[in-house]
Coordinates of C-alpha atoms in Angstrom, one line a residue:
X1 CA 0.0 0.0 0.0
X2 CA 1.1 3.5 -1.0
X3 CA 1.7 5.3 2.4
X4 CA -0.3 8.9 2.7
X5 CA 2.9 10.9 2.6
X6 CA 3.4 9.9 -1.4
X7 CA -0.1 10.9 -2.3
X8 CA -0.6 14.4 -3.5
X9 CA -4.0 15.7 -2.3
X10 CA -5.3 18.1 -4.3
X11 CA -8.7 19.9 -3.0
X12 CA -11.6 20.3 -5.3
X13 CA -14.6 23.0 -4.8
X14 CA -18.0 21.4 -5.6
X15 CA -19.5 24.5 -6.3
X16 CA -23.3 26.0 -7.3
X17 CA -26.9 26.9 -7.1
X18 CA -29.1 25.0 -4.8
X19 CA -30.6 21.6 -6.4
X20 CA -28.2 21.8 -9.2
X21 CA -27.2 18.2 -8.6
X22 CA -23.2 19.1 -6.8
X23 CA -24.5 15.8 -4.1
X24 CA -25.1 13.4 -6.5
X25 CA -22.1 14.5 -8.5
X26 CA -19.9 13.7 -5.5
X27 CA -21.1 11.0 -4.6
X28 CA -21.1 9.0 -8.0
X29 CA -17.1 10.1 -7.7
X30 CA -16.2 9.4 -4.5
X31 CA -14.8 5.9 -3.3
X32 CA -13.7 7.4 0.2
X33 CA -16.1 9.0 2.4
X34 CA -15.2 11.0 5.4
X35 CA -17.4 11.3 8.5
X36 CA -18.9 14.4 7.3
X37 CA -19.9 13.3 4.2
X38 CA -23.3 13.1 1.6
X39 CA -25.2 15.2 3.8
X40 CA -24.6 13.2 7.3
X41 CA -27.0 15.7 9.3
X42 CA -30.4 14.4 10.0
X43 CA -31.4 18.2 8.9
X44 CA -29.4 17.8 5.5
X45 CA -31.6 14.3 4.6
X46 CA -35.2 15.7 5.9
X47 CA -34.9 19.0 3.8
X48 CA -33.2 17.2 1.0
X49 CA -30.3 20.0 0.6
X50 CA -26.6 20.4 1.4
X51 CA -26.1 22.5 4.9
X52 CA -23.0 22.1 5.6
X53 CA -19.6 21.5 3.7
X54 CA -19.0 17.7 3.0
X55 CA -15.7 15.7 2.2
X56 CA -14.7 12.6 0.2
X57 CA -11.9 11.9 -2.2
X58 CA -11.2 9.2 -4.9
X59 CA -7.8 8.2 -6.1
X60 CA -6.6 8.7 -10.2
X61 CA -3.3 7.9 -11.6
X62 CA -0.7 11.2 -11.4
X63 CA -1.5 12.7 -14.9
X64 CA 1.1 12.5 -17.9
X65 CA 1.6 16.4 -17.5
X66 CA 2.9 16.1 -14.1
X67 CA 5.1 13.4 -14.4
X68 CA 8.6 13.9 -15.0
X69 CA 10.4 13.3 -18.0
X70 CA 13.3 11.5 -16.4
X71 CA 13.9 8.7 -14.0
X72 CA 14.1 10.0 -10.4
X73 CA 16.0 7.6 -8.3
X74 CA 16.3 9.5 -5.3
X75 CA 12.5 10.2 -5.4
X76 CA 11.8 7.1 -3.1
X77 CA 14.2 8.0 0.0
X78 CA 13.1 11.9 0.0
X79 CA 11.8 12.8 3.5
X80 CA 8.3 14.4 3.1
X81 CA 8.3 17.4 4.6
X82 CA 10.7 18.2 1.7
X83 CA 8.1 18.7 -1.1
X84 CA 9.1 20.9 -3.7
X85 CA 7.0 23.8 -4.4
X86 CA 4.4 23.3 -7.5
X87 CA 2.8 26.8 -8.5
X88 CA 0.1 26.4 -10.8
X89 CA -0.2 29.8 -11.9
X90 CA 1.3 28.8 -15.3
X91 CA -1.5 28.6 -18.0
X92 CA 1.1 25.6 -19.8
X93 CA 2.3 22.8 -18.2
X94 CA 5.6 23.0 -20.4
X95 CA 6.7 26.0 -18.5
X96 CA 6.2 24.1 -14.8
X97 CA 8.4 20.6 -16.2
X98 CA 10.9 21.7 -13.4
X99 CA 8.0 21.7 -10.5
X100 CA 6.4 18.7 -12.5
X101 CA 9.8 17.1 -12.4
X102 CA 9.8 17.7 -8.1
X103 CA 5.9 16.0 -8.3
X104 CA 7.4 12.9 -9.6
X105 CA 9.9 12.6 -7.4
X106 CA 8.3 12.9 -4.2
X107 CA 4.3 11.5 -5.4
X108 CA 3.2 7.9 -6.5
X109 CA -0.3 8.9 -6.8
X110 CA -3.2 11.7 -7.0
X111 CA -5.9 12.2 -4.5
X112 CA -8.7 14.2 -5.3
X113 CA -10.5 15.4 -2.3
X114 CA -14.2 16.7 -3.3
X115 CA -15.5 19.6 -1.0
X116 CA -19.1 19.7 -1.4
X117 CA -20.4 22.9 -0.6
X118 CA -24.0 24.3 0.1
X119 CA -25.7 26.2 -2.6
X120 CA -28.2 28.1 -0.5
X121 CA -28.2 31.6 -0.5
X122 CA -28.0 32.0 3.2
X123 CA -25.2 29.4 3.7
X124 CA -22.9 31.6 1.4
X125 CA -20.7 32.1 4.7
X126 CA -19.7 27.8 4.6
X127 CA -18.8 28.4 1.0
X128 CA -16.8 31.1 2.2
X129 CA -15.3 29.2 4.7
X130 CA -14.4 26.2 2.0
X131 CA -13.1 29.1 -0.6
X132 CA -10.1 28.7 1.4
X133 CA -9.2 25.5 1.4
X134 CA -9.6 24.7 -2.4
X135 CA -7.2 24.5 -5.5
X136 CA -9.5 24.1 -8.0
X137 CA -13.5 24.6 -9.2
X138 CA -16.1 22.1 -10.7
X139 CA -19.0 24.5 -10.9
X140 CA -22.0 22.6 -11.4
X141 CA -25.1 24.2 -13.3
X142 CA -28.4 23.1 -13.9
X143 CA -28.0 22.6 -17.9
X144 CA -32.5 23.7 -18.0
X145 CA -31.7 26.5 -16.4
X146 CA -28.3 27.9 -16.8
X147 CA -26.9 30.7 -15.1
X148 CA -28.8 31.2 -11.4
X149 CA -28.4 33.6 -8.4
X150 CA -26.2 31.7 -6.2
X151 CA -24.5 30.7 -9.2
X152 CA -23.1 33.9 -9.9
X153 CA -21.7 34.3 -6.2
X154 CA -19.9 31.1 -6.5
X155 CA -18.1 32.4 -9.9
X156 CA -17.3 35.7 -7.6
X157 CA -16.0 33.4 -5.0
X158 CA -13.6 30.9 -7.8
X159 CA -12.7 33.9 -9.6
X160 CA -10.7 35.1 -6.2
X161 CA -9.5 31.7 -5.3
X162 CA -8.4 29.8 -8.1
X163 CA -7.5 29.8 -12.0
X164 CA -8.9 26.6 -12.7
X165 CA -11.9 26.0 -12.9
X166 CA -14.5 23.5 -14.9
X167 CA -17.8 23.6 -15.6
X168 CA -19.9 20.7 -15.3
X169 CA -23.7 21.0 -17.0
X170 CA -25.8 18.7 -14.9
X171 CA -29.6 16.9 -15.3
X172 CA -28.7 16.7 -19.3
X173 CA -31.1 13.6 -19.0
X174 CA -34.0 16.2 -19.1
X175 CA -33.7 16.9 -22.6
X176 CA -35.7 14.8 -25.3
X177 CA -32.9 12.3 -26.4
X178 CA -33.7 13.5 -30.0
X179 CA -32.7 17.1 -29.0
X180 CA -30.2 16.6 -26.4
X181 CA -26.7 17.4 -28.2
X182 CA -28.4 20.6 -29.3
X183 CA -30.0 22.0 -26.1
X184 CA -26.9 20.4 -24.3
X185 CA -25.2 23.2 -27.3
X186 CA -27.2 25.6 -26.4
X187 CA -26.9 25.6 -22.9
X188 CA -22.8 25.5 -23.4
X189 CA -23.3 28.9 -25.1
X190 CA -25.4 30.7 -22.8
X191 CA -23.2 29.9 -19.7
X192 CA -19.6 31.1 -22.0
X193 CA -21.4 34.6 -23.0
X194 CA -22.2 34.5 -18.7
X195 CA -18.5 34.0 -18.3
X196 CA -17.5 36.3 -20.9
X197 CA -15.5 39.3 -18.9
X198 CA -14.5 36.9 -16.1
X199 CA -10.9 34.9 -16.2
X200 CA -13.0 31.9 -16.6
X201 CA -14.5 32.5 -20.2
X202 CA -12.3 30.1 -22.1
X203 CA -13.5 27.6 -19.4
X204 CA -14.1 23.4 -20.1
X205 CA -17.3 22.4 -20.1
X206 CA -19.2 18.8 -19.9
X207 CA -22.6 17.7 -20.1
X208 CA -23.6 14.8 -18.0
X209 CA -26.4 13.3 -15.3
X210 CA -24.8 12.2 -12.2
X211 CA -28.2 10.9 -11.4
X212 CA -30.7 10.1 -14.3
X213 CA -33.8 10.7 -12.9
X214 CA -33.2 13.3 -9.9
X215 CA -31.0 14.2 -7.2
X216 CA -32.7 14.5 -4.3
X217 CA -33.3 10.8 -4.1
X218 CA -29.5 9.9 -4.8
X219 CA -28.8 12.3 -2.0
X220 CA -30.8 11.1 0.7
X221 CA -30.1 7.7 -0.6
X222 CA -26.5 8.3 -0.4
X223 CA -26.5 9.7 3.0
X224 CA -28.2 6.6 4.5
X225 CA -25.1 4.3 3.9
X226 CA -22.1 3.5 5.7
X227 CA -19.1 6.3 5.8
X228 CA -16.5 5.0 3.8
X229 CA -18.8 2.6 1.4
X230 CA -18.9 2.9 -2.6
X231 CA -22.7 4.1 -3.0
X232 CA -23.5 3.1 -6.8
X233 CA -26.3 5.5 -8.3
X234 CA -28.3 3.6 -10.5
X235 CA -28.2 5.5 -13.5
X236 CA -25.3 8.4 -14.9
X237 CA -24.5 10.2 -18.0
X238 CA -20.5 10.7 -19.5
X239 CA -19.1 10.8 -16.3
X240 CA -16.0 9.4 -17.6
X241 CA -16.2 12.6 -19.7
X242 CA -16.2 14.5 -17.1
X243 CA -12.8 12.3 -15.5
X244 CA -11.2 12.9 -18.6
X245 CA -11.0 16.7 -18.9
X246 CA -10.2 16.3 -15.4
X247 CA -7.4 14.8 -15.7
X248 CA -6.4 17.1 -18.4
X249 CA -7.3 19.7 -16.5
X250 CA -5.3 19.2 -13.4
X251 CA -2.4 21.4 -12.4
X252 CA 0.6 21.1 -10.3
X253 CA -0.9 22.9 -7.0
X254 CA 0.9 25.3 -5.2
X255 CA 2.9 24.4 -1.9
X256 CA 5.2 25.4 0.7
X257 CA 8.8 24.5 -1.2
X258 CA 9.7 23.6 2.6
X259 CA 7.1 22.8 4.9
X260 CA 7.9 24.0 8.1
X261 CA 6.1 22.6 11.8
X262 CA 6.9 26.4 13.1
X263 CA 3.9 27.6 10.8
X264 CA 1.9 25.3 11.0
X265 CA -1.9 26.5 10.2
X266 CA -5.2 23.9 9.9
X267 CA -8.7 24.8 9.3
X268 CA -11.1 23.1 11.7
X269 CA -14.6 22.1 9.8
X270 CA -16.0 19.2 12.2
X271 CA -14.7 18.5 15.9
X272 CA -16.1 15.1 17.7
X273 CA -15.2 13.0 20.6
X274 CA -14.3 8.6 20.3
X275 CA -14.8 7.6 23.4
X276 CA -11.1 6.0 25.0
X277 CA -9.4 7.7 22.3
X278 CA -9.8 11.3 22.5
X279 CA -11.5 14.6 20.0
X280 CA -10.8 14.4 16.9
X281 CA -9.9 17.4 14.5
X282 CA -11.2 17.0 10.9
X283 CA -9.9 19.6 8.7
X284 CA -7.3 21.2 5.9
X285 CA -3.2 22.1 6.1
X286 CA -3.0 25.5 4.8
X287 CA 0.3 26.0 5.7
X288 CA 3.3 23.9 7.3
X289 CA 3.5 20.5 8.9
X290 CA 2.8 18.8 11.7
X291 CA 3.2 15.7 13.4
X292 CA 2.0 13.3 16.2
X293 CA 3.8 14.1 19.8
X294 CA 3.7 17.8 18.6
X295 CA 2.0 20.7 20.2
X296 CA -1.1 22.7 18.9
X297 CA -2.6 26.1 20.1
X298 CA -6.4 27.1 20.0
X299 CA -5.7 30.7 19.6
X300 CA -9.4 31.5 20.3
X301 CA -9.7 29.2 23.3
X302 CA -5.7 30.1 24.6
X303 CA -4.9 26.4 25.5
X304 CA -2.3 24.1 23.7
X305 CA -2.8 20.4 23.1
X306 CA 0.1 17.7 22.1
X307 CA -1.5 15.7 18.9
X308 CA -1.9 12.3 20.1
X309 CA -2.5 10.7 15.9
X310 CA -2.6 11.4 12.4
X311 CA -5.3 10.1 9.7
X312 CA -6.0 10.7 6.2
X313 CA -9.4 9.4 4.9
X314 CA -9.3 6.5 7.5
X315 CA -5.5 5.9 6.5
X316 CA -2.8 6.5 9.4
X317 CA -0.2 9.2 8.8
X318 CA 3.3 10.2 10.3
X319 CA 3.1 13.4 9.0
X320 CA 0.7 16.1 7.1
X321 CA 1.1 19.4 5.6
X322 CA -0.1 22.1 3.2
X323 CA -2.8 20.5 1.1
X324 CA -3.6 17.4 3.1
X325 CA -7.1 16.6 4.4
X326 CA -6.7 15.2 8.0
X327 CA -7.9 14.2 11.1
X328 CA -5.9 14.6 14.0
X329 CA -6.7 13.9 17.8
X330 CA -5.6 15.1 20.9
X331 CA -6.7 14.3 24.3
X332 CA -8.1 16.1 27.6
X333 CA -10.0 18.5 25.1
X334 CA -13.8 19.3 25.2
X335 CA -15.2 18.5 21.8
X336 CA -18.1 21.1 22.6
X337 CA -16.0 24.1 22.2
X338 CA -15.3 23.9 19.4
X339 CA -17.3 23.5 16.1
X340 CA -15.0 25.9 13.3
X341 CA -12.1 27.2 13.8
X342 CA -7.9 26.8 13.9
X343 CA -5.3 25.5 15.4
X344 CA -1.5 26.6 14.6
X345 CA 2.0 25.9 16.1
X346 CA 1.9 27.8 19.4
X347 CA 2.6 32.0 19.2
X348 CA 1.9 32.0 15.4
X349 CA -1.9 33.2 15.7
X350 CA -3.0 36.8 17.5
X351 CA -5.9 37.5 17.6
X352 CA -6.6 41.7 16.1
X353 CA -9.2 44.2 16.6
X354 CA -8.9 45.6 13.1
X355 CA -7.1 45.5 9.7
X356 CA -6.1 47.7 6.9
X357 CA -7.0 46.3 3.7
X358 CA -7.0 46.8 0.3
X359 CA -10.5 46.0 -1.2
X360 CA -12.6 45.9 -4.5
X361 CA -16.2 45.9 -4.7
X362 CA -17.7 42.8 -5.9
X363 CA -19.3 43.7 -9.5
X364 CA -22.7 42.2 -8.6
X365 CA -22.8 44.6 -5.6
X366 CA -25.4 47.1 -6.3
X367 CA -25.5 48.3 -2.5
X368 CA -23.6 51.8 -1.3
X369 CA -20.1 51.6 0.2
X370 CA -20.2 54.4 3.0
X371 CA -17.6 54.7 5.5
X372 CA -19.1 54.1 9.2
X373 CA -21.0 51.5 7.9
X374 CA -21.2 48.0 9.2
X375 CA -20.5 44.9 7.1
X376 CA -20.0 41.2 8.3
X377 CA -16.6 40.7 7.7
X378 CA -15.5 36.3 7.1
X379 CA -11.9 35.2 7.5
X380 CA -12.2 31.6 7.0
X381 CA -14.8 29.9 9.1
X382 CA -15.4 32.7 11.4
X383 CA -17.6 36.0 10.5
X384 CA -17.9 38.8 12.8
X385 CA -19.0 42.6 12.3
X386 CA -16.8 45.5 11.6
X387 CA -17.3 48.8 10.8
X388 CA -15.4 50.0 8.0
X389 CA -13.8 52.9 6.9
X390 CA -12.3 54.0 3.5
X391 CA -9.3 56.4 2.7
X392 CA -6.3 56.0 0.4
X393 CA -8.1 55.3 -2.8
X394 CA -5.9 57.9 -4.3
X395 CA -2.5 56.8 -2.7
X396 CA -2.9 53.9 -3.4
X397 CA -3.7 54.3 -6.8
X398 CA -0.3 56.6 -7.5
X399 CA 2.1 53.6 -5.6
X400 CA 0.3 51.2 -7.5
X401 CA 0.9 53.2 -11.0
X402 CA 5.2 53.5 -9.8
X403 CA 4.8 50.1 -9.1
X404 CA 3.7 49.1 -12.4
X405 CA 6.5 51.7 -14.2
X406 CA 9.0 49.8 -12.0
X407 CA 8.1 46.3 -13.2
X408 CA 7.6 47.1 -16.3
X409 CA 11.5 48.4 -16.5
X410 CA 12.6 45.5 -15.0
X411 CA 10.4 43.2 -16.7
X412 CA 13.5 42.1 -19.1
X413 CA 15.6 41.9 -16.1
X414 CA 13.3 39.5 -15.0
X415 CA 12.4 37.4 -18.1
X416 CA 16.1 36.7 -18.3
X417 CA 16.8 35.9 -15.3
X418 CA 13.6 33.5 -14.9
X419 CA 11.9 34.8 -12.5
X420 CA 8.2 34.1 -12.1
X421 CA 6.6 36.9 -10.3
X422 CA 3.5 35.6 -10.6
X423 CA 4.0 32.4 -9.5
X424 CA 5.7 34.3 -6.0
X425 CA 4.2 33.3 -2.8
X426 CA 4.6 35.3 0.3
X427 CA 5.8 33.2 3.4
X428 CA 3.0 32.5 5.8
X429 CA -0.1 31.9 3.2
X430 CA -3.1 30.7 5.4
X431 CA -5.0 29.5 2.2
X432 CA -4.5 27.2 -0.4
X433 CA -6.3 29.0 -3.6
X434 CA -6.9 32.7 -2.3
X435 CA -4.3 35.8 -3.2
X436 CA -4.2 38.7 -3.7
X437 CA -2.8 38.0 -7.4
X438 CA -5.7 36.1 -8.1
X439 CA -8.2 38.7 -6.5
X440 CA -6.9 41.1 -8.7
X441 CA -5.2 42.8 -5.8
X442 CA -2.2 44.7 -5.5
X443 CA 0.5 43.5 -3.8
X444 CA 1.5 47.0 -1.4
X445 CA 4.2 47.3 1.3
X446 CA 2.2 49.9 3.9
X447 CA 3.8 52.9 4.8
X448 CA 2.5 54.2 8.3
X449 CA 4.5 57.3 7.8
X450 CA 2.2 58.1 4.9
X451 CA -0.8 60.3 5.1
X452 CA -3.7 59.0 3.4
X453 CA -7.0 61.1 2.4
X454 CA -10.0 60.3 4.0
X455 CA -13.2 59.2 2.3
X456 CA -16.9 59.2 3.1
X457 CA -17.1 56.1 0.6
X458 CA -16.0 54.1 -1.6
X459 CA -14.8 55.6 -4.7
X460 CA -15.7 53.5 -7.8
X461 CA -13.5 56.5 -10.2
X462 CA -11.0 58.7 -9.3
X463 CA -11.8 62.2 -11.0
X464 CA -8.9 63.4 -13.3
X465 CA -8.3 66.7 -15.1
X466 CA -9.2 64.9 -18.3
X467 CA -12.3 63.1 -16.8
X468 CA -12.3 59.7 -15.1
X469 CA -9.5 57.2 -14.0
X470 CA -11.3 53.5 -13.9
X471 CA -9.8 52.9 -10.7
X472 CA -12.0 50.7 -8.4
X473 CA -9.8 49.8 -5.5
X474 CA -10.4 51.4 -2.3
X475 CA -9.4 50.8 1.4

């Protein structure tokens, strides 16, 4: 058996409107469930709906494209926390062979871990929460339907965590047999003129049925058997279509070059006791490494605990790290408080009071930006109130414009010595797929010695003597 420290997990986003089919579709995947999976709750099976975000994983064969070229003998004896960095900011796999190369070396095989997320408007806070623990998209759409509310707010949400993303037209079972390739046609050109204007418009797309005849049933069906059991649906549509671009599809994701148990960060989604063994974690690495024997803090709670085990999807594991879904217990700990949250190498998390941020108004939001107002604010799992308050729309924009005038002379500097600046990472990430690169964010050093104008809003143009700057970032 392949230990868990040679399988690359990478973390996929089930993502869409409510009733689109996204339980179905994970569940005619998955060959590993975890104990939070198919809609476990009692609430999730009576109303027939995803609450809460769900986890299971199936095992492919590491793709040609991130295999290496050459033979890697050494690959075998390379500790794990050792992992070579794989950025998958690249748009061609020819220009990552080197991090490929590294894959190879130190992988034997590719998990896929599904996160299922909720498609209700109200639970838009859980997919917020799962955002950050995902690499890449499948965002499923009802092919009768096409684009719908909550299906726009998870585009907002991929299109600031990831580049990769697939779209997967469900319930193509519902058109006349006669008529399908058309409609299924049709439908494939109404969602790319949605896309059109968002990184996403040259997107793949697939038409299947994970469940001929209806979801709801597969779902509740689904989430009556046995954690961990293969729960056949009785009737699907090209799903090995659907594997295929996949496959294709997949990209070296990116990861600490050097893991390091000083920073190491976990996402807390699901906390229970096992009676004479202790609470049990179940969660996402976003950053470092850890291992059994080590200590953990609850920042939010102020107590440490030494991690008594490891496990991967049922599988026992010396070590995990950035990327890895895993369960870890520790003893003497209360399972009741806590539900969400993290835990991190001790000193590494403080709690704050406030942030500066730079921010950019979500293009669907038709609401006013006013300074003094109060928005709910979401960091991972956990949401809280702020008031905010703009300024530096203006300073910001003139450091952002030298900024650019300085890359831009460097930029041949750059190209020849190889540098990849967009492929950079700052030390310390706390989330696998969110940046500010991919947010469309600059990247700013703040000055506290600067003054910065006030404002009583946001500022969707900065006025000019020649009319109107399109400037949309504001702090």
């Amino acid at each position: 058996a392949i230990p868990p420290e040679r399988i690359l997990n990478l973390n996929v986003g089930v993502l869409g409107h409510v009733d689109t089919g996204k339980t179905s579709l994970v569940k005619t995947l998955s060959s590993v469930l975890s104990t939070a999976a198919l809609d476990k709750s009692k609430q999730s099976r009576a109303r027939g709906i995803t609450l809460d975000l769900g986890f299971s994983a199936f095992l492919l064969p590491l793709p040609d494209h991130l295999r290496g070229n050459n033979d890697t003998d050494g690959g075998a004896e390379a500790s794990s926390h050792e992992r070579q960095d794989a950025s998958d900011n690249s748009k061609s796999y020819n220009s990552e062979s080197s991090h490929d190369n590294n894959l190879q070396q130190k992988y034997d095989l590719l998990q896929v871990t599904l996160v299922d997320c909720p498609g209700h408007a109200s639970l838009i806070r859980t997919i917020i929460g799962g955002a950050q623990i995902i690499d890449m998209v499948l965002l499923v759409v009802d092919a009768t339907k096409g684009m719908q509310t909550q299906t726009a707010e998870c585009l907002v949400i991929a299109e600031m965590t990831t580049r990769n993303l697939i779209v997967v037209l469900n319930k193509v079972d519902l058109f006349p047999e006669g008529e399908r390739e058309e409609r299924l046609q049709q439908a494939k050109n109404k969602m790319r003129i949605a896309l059109k204007g968002t990184k996403f418009e040259d997107a793949q797309m697939v038409g299947i049925s994970a469940c001929v005849g209806g979801e709801k049933v597969a779902a509740v069906s689904g989430a009556a058997g046995e954690a961990g059991e293969k729960n056949a649906i009785t009737g699907t549509h090209n799903i090995h279509g659907l594997l295929d671009i996949l496959q294709s599809q997949i990209r070296a994701p990116s990861r600490d070059a050097k893991p390091s148990p000083d920073r190491f960060h976990f996402a807390v989604d699901h906390c229970f006791p096992i009676k004479g063994q202790g609470t049990v974690l179940t969660g996402t690495c976003l950053s470092g490494s850890a291992r059994p024997n080590e200590m953990v803090e609850f920042p939010t709670l102020a107590t440490q605990k030494k991690i008594k085990g490891l496990q991967m999807f049922r599988r026992k594991a010396n070590v995990i790290q950035q990327g890895d879904r895993a369960g870890i217990c520790v003893s003497n700990f209360d399972a009741k408080l806590m539900e969400r949250g993290i835990i991190a190498s001790p000193g590494t998390v403080k709690l704050i009071r406030g942030a500066i941020a730079v921010v950019r108004k979500v293009r669907f939001f038709k609401g006013g930006l006013n300074s003094g107002a109060k928005f709910h604010v979401s960091v991972g799992h956990t949401t809280v109130m702020a008031t905010v308050t703009f300024w530096g729309a203006r300073e910001i924009a003139a450091q952002v414009e030298k900024k650019e005038k300085e890359e831009e002379k460097n930029s041949a500097f750059n190209t020849t010595k190889g540098k990849d600046k967009s492929g950079s990472q700052p030390l310390g990430k706390s989330s696998l797929g969110g940046s500010a690169d991919l947010a469309g964010l600059p990247r700013l050093k703040f000055d506290w010695n600067q003054d910065f104008l006030h404002q009583d809003n946001y500022l969707e143009t900065l006025p000019t003597n020649d009319g109107h700057n399109e400037w949309n970032d504001g702090t």
